[in-house]
Short mmCIF file of C-alpha atoms in Angstrom, two decimals:
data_model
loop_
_atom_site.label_atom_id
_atom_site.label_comp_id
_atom_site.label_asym_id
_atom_site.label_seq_id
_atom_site.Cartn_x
_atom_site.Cartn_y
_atom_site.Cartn_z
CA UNK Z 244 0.00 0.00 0.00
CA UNK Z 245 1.46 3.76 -0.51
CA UNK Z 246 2.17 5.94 1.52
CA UNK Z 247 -0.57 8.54 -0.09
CA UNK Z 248 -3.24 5.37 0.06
CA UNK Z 249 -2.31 5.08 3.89
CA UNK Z 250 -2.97 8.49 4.48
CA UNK Z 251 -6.63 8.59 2.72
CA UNK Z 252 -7.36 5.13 5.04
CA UNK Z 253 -6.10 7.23 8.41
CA UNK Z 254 -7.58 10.08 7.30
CA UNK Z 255 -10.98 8.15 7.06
CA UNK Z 256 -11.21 6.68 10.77
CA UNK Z 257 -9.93 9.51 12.18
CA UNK Z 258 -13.20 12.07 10.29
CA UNK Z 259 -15.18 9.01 12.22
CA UNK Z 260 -13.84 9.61 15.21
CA UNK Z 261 -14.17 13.31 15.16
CA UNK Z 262 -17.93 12.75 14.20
CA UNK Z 263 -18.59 10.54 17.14
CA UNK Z 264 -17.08 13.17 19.62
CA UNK Z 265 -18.62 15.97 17.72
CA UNK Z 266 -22.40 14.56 18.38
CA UNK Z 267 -21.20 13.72 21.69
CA UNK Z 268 -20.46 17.39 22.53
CA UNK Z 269 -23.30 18.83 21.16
CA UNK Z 270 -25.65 16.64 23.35
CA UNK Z 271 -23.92 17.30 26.18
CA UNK Z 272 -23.83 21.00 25.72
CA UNK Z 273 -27.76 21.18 24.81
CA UNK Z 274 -28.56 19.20 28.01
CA UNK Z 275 -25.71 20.64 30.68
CA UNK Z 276 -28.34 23.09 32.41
CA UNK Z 277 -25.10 24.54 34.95
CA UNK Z 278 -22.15 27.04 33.71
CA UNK Z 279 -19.42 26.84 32.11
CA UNK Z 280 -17.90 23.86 34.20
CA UNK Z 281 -20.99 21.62 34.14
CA UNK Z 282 -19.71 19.42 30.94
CA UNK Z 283 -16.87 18.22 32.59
CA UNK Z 284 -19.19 16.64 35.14
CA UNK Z 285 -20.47 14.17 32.23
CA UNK Z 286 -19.52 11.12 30.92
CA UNK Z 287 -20.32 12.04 27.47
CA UNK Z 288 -17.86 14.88 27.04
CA UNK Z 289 -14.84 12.85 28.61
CA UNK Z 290 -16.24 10.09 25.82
CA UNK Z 291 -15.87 12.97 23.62
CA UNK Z 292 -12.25 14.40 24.45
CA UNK Z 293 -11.07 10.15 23.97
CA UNK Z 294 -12.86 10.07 20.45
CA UNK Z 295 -11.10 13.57 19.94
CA UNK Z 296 -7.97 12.22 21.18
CA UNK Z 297 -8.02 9.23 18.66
CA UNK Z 298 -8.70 11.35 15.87
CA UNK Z 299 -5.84 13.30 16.26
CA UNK Z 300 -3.41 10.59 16.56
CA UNK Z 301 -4.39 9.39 13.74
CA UNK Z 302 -4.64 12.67 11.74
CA UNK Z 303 -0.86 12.78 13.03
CA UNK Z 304 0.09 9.73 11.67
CA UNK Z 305 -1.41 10.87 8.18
CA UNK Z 306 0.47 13.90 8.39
CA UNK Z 307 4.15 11.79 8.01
CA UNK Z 308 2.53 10.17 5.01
CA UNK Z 309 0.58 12.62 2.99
CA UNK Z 310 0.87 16.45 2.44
CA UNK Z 311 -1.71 18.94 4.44
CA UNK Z 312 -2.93 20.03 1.38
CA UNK Z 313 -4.54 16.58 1.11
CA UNK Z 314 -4.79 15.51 4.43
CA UNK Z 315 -6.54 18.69 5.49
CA UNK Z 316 -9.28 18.60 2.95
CA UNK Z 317 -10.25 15.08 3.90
CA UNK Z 318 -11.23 16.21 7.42
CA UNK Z 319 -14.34 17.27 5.50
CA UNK Z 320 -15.46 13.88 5.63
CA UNK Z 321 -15.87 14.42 9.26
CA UNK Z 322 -19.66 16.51 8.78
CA UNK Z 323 -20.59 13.64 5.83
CA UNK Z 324 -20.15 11.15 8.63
CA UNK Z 325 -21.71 13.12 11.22
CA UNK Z 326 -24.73 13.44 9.82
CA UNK Z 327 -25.76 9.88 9.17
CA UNK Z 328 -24.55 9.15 12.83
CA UNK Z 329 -26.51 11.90 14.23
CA UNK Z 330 -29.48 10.22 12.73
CA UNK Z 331 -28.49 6.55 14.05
CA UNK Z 332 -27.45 8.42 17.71
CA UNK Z 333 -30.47 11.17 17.93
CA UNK Z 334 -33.08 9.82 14.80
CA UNK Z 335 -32.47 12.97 13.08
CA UNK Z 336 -33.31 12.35 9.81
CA UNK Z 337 -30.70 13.18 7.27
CA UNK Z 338 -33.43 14.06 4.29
CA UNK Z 339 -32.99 14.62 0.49
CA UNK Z 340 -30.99 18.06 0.92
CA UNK Z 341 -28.09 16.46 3.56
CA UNK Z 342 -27.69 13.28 0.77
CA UNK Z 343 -26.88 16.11 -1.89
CA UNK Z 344 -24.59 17.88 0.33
CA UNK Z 345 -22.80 14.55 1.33
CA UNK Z 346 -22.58 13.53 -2.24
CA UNK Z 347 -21.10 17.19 -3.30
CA UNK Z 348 -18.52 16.60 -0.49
CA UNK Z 349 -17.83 13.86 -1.28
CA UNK Z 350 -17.18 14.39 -5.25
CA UNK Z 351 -14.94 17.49 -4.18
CA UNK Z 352 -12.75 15.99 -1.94
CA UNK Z 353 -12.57 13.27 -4.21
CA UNK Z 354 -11.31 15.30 -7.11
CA UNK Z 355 -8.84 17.27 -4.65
CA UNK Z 356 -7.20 13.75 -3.82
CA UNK Z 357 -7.02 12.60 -7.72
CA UNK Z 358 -4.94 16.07 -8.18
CA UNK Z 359 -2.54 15.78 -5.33
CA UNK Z 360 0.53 16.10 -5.92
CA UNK Z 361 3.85 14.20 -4.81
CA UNK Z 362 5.20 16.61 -1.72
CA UNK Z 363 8.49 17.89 -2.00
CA UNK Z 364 9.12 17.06 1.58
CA UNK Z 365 9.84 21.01 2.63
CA UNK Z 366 9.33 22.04 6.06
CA UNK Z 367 8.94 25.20 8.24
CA UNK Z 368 11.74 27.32 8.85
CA UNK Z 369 12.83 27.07 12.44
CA UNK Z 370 13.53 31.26 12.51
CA UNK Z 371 9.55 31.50 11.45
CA UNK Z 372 7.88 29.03 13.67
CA UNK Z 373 7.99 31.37 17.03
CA UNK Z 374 6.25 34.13 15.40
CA UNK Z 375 4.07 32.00 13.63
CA UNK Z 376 2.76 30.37 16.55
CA UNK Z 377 2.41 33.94 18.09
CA UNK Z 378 0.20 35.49 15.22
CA UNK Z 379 -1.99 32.33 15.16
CA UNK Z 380 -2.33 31.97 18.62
CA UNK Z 381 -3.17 35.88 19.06
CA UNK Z 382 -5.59 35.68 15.78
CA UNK Z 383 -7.69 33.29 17.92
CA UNK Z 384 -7.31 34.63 21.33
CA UNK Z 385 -8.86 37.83 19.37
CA UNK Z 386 -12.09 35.82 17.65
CA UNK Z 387 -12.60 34.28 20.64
CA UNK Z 388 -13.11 37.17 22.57
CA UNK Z 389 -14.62 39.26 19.72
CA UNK Z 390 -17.31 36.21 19.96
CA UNK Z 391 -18.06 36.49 23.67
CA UNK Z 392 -19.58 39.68 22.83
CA UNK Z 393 -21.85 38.83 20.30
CA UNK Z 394 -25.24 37.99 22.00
CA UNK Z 395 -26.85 35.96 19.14
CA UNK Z 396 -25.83 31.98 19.84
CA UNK Z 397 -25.86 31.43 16.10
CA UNK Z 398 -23.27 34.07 14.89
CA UNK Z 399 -21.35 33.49 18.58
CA UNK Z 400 -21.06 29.57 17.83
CA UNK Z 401 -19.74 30.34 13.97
CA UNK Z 402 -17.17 32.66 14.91
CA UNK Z 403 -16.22 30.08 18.17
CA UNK Z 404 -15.80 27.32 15.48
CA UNK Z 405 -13.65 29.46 13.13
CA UNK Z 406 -11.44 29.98 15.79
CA UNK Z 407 -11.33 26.55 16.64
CA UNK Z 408 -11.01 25.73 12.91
CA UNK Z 409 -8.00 28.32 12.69
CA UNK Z 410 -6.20 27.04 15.66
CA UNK Z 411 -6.79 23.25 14.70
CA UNK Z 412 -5.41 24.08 11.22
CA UNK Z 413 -2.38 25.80 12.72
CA UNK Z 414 -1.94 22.69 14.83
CA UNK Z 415 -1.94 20.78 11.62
CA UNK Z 416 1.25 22.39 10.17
CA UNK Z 417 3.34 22.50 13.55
CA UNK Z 418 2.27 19.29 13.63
CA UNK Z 419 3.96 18.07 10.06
CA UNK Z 420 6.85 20.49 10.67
CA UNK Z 421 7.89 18.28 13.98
CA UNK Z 422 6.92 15.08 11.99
CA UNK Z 423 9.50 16.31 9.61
CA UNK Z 424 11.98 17.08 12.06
CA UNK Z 425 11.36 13.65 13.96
CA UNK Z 426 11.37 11.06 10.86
CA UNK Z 427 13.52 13.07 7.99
CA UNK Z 428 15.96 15.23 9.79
CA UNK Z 429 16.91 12.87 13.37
CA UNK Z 430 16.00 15.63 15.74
CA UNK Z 431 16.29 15.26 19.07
CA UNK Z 432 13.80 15.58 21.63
CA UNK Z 433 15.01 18.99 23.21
CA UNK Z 434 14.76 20.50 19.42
CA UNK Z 435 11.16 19.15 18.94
CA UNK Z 436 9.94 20.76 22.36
CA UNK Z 437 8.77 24.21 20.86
CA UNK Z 438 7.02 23.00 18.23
CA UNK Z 439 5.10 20.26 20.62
CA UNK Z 440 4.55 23.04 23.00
CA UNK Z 441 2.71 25.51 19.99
CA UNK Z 442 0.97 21.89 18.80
CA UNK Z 443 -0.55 21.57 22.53
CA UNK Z 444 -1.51 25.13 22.83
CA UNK Z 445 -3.38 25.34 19.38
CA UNK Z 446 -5.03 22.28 19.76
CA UNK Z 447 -6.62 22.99 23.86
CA UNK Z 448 -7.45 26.05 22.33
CA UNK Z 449 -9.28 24.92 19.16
CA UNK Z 450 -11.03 21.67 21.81
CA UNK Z 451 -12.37 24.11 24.03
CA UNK Z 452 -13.85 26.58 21.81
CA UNK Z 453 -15.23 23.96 19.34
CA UNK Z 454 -16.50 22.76 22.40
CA UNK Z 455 -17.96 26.48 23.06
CA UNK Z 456 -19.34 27.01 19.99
CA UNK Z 457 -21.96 24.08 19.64
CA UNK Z 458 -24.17 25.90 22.76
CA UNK Z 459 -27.10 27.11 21.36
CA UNK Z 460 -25.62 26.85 17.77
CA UNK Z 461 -26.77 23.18 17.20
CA UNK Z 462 -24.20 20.96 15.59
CA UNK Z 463 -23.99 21.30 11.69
CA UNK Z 464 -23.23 25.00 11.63
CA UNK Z 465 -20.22 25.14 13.95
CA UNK Z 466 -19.13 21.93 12.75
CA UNK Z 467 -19.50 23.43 9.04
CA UNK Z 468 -17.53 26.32 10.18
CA UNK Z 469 -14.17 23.88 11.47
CA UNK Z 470 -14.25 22.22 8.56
CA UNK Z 471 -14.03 24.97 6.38
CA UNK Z 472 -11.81 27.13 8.06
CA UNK Z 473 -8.88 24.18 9.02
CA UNK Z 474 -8.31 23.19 5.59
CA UNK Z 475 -7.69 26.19 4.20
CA UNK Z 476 -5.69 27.80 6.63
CA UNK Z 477 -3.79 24.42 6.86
CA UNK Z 478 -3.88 24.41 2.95
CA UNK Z 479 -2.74 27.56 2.43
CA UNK Z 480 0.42 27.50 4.84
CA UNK Z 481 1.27 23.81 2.78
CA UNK Z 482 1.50 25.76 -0.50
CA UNK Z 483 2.67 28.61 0.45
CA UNK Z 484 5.48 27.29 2.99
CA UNK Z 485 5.79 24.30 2.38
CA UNK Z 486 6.21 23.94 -1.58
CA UNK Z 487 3.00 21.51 -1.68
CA UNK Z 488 1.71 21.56 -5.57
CA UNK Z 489 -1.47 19.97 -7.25
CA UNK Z 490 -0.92 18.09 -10.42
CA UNK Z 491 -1.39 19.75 -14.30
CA UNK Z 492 0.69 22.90 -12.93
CA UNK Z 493 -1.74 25.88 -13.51
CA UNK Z 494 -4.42 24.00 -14.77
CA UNK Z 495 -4.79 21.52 -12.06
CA UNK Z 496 -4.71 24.35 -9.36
CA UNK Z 497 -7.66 25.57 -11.14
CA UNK Z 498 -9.48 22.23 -11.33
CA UNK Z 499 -8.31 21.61 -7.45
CA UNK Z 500 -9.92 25.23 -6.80
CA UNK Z 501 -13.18 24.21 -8.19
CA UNK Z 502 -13.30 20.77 -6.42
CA UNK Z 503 -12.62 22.76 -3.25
CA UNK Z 504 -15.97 25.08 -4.27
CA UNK Z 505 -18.02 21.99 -4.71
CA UNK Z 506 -16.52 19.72 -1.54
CA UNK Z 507 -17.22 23.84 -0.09
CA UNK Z 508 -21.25 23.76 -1.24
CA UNK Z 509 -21.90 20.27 -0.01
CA UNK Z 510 -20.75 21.35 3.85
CA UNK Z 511 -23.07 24.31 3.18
CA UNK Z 512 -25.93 22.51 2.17
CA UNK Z 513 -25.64 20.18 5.23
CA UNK Z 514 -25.25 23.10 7.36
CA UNK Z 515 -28.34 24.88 5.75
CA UNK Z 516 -30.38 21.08 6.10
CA UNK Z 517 -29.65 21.38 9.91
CA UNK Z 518 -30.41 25.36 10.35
CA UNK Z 519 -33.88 24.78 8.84
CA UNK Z 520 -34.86 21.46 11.37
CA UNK Z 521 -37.44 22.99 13.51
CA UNK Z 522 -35.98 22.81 17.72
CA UNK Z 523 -38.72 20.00 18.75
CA UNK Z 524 -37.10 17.77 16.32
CA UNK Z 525 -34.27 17.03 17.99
CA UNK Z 526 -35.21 14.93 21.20
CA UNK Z 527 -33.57 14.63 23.94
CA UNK Z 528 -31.40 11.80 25.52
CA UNK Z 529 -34.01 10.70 27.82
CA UNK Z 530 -36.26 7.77 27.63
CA UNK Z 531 -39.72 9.51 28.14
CA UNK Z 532 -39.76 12.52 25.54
CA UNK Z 533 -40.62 15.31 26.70
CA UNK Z 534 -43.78 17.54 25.86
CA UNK Z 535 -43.49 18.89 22.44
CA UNK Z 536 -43.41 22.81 23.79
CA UNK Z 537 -40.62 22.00 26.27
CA UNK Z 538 -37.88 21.26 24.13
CA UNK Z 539 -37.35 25.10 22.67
CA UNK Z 540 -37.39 26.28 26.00
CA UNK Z 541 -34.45 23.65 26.62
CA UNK Z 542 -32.64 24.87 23.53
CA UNK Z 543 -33.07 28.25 24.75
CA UNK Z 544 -31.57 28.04 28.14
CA UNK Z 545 -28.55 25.97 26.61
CA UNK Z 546 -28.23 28.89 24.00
CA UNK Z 547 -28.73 31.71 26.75
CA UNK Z 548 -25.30 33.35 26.56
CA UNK Z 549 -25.57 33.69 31.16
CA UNK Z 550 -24.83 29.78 30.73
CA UNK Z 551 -22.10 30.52 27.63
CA UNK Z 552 -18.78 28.93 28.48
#
């Protein structure tokens, strides 16, 4: 098997993995009635931070075979998953409009992984990682508190998960730069501690406020909103930085733009499928439903920004 077919199969269980503690963390958010601290008192979200734990190692171990500008994208698979399991975990019913946005997904990212190209194996430059780290981690510090004052749960849970997106891109490339360093170059353990200590920053930071951003916001649209925003910031730093090409020269970075539209439209047509599902639709985790009228006051108090993280 190659090393590029490797990274596609990691990549795949490790989007399943990030569904499962996705759905996980959105339950436990629209049902933890204290503040800020009362997740942590559940099951669910500690079954949540082990799925997310999972997914990461293995979205590190298909960073040191594949190039971010592949492996990023694929983390899109993680809402075409989600969905399905959502209506397995929580019967919600996935409906004509989420099976055209899963296929459109899935057709994008497809044609972004037929155009990848070989990497060249480039990594960051140590003299640029410090302030690197610094702008990204500042950048989200910034949207995360630019979000606490935004009152409407929708637009605060969006700009949560594009900070979480931003920071779990960032993540991404410190994490292939020390991958680089570890397996191609021999570096030592002392060398690697910087960029391990940016990796563990970005990635709390991008847990907690994905975590954040799903209260009152429902799951599609935050979720949406990571999935966007970490490939393309990862993306971006690959081919800028990191001398990652697509295939065809010119022309294929035109046909790997459009994929990217179309894997782009099927994550918004999920995220408008779930935006549209009236509140009483989505019941609860209890084994009596509730009455009908009770469940939007539920949503409300989960989305009332008092009980915000």
């Amino acid at each position: 098997m190659s090393a590029l077919a490797v990274a596609v199969l990691l990549c795949l269980v490790s989007a399943v993995c990030y569904a499962g503690a996705a759905i996980a963390q959105e339950r436990v958010a629209a049902t933890s009635p204290g503040g800020g601290y009362a997740p942590l008192r559940r099951p669910g979200w500690w079954g949540a931070v082990a799925l997310t734990c999972l997914g990461a190692g293995l979205h590190v171990v298909a960073l040191a075979y594949g190039p971010l500008s592949l492996v990023q994208p694929l983390g899109a698979l993680t809402i075409v998953f989600a969905l399905p399991m959502a209506a397995l975990c929580a019967r919600r019913p996935v409906g004509a409009a989420g099976r055209r946005g899963a296929l459109l997904a899935t057709v994008g990212l497809a044609g972004l992984l037929s155009l990848t190209g070989t990497p060249h194996g480039d990594t960051l430059a140590r003299a640029e990682r410090p302030l690197l780290a610094a702008v990204a981690l500042a950048a989200v510090a910034l949207a995360a508190l630019a979000a606490r004052q935004l009152r409407h749960p929708g637009a605060r849970g969006v700009l949560l998960a594009a900070a979480a997106g931003g920071a779990f891109g960032m993540a991404s490339v410190f994490t292939k730069a020390v991958a680089e360093d570890w397996t191609r170059r021999g570096a030592d353990i002392p060398a690697l501690l910087p960029g391990l200590g940016a990796i563990a920053a970005l990635a709390l930071a991008g847990m907690l406020l994905s975590q954040s951003s799903y209260r009152g916001a429902g799951l599609a649209a935050p979720l949406a909103t990571v999935t966007v925003v970490n490939p393309v910031v990862a993306a971006a730093i690959g081919v800028a930085e990191l001398g990652e090409v697509f295939r065809y020269g010119a022309t294929g970075a035109l046909l790997a733009a459009v994929a990217g539209a179309v894997a782009a439209a099927g994550v918004v047509t999920l995220t408008v499928q779930d935006a549209k599902r009236p509140a009483d639709a989505l019941p609860l985790p209890h084994a009596r439903q509730p009455d009908r009228d009770l469940v939007p006051a539920a949503a409300r108090r989960a989305g009332d920004p008092g009980h915000a993280p």
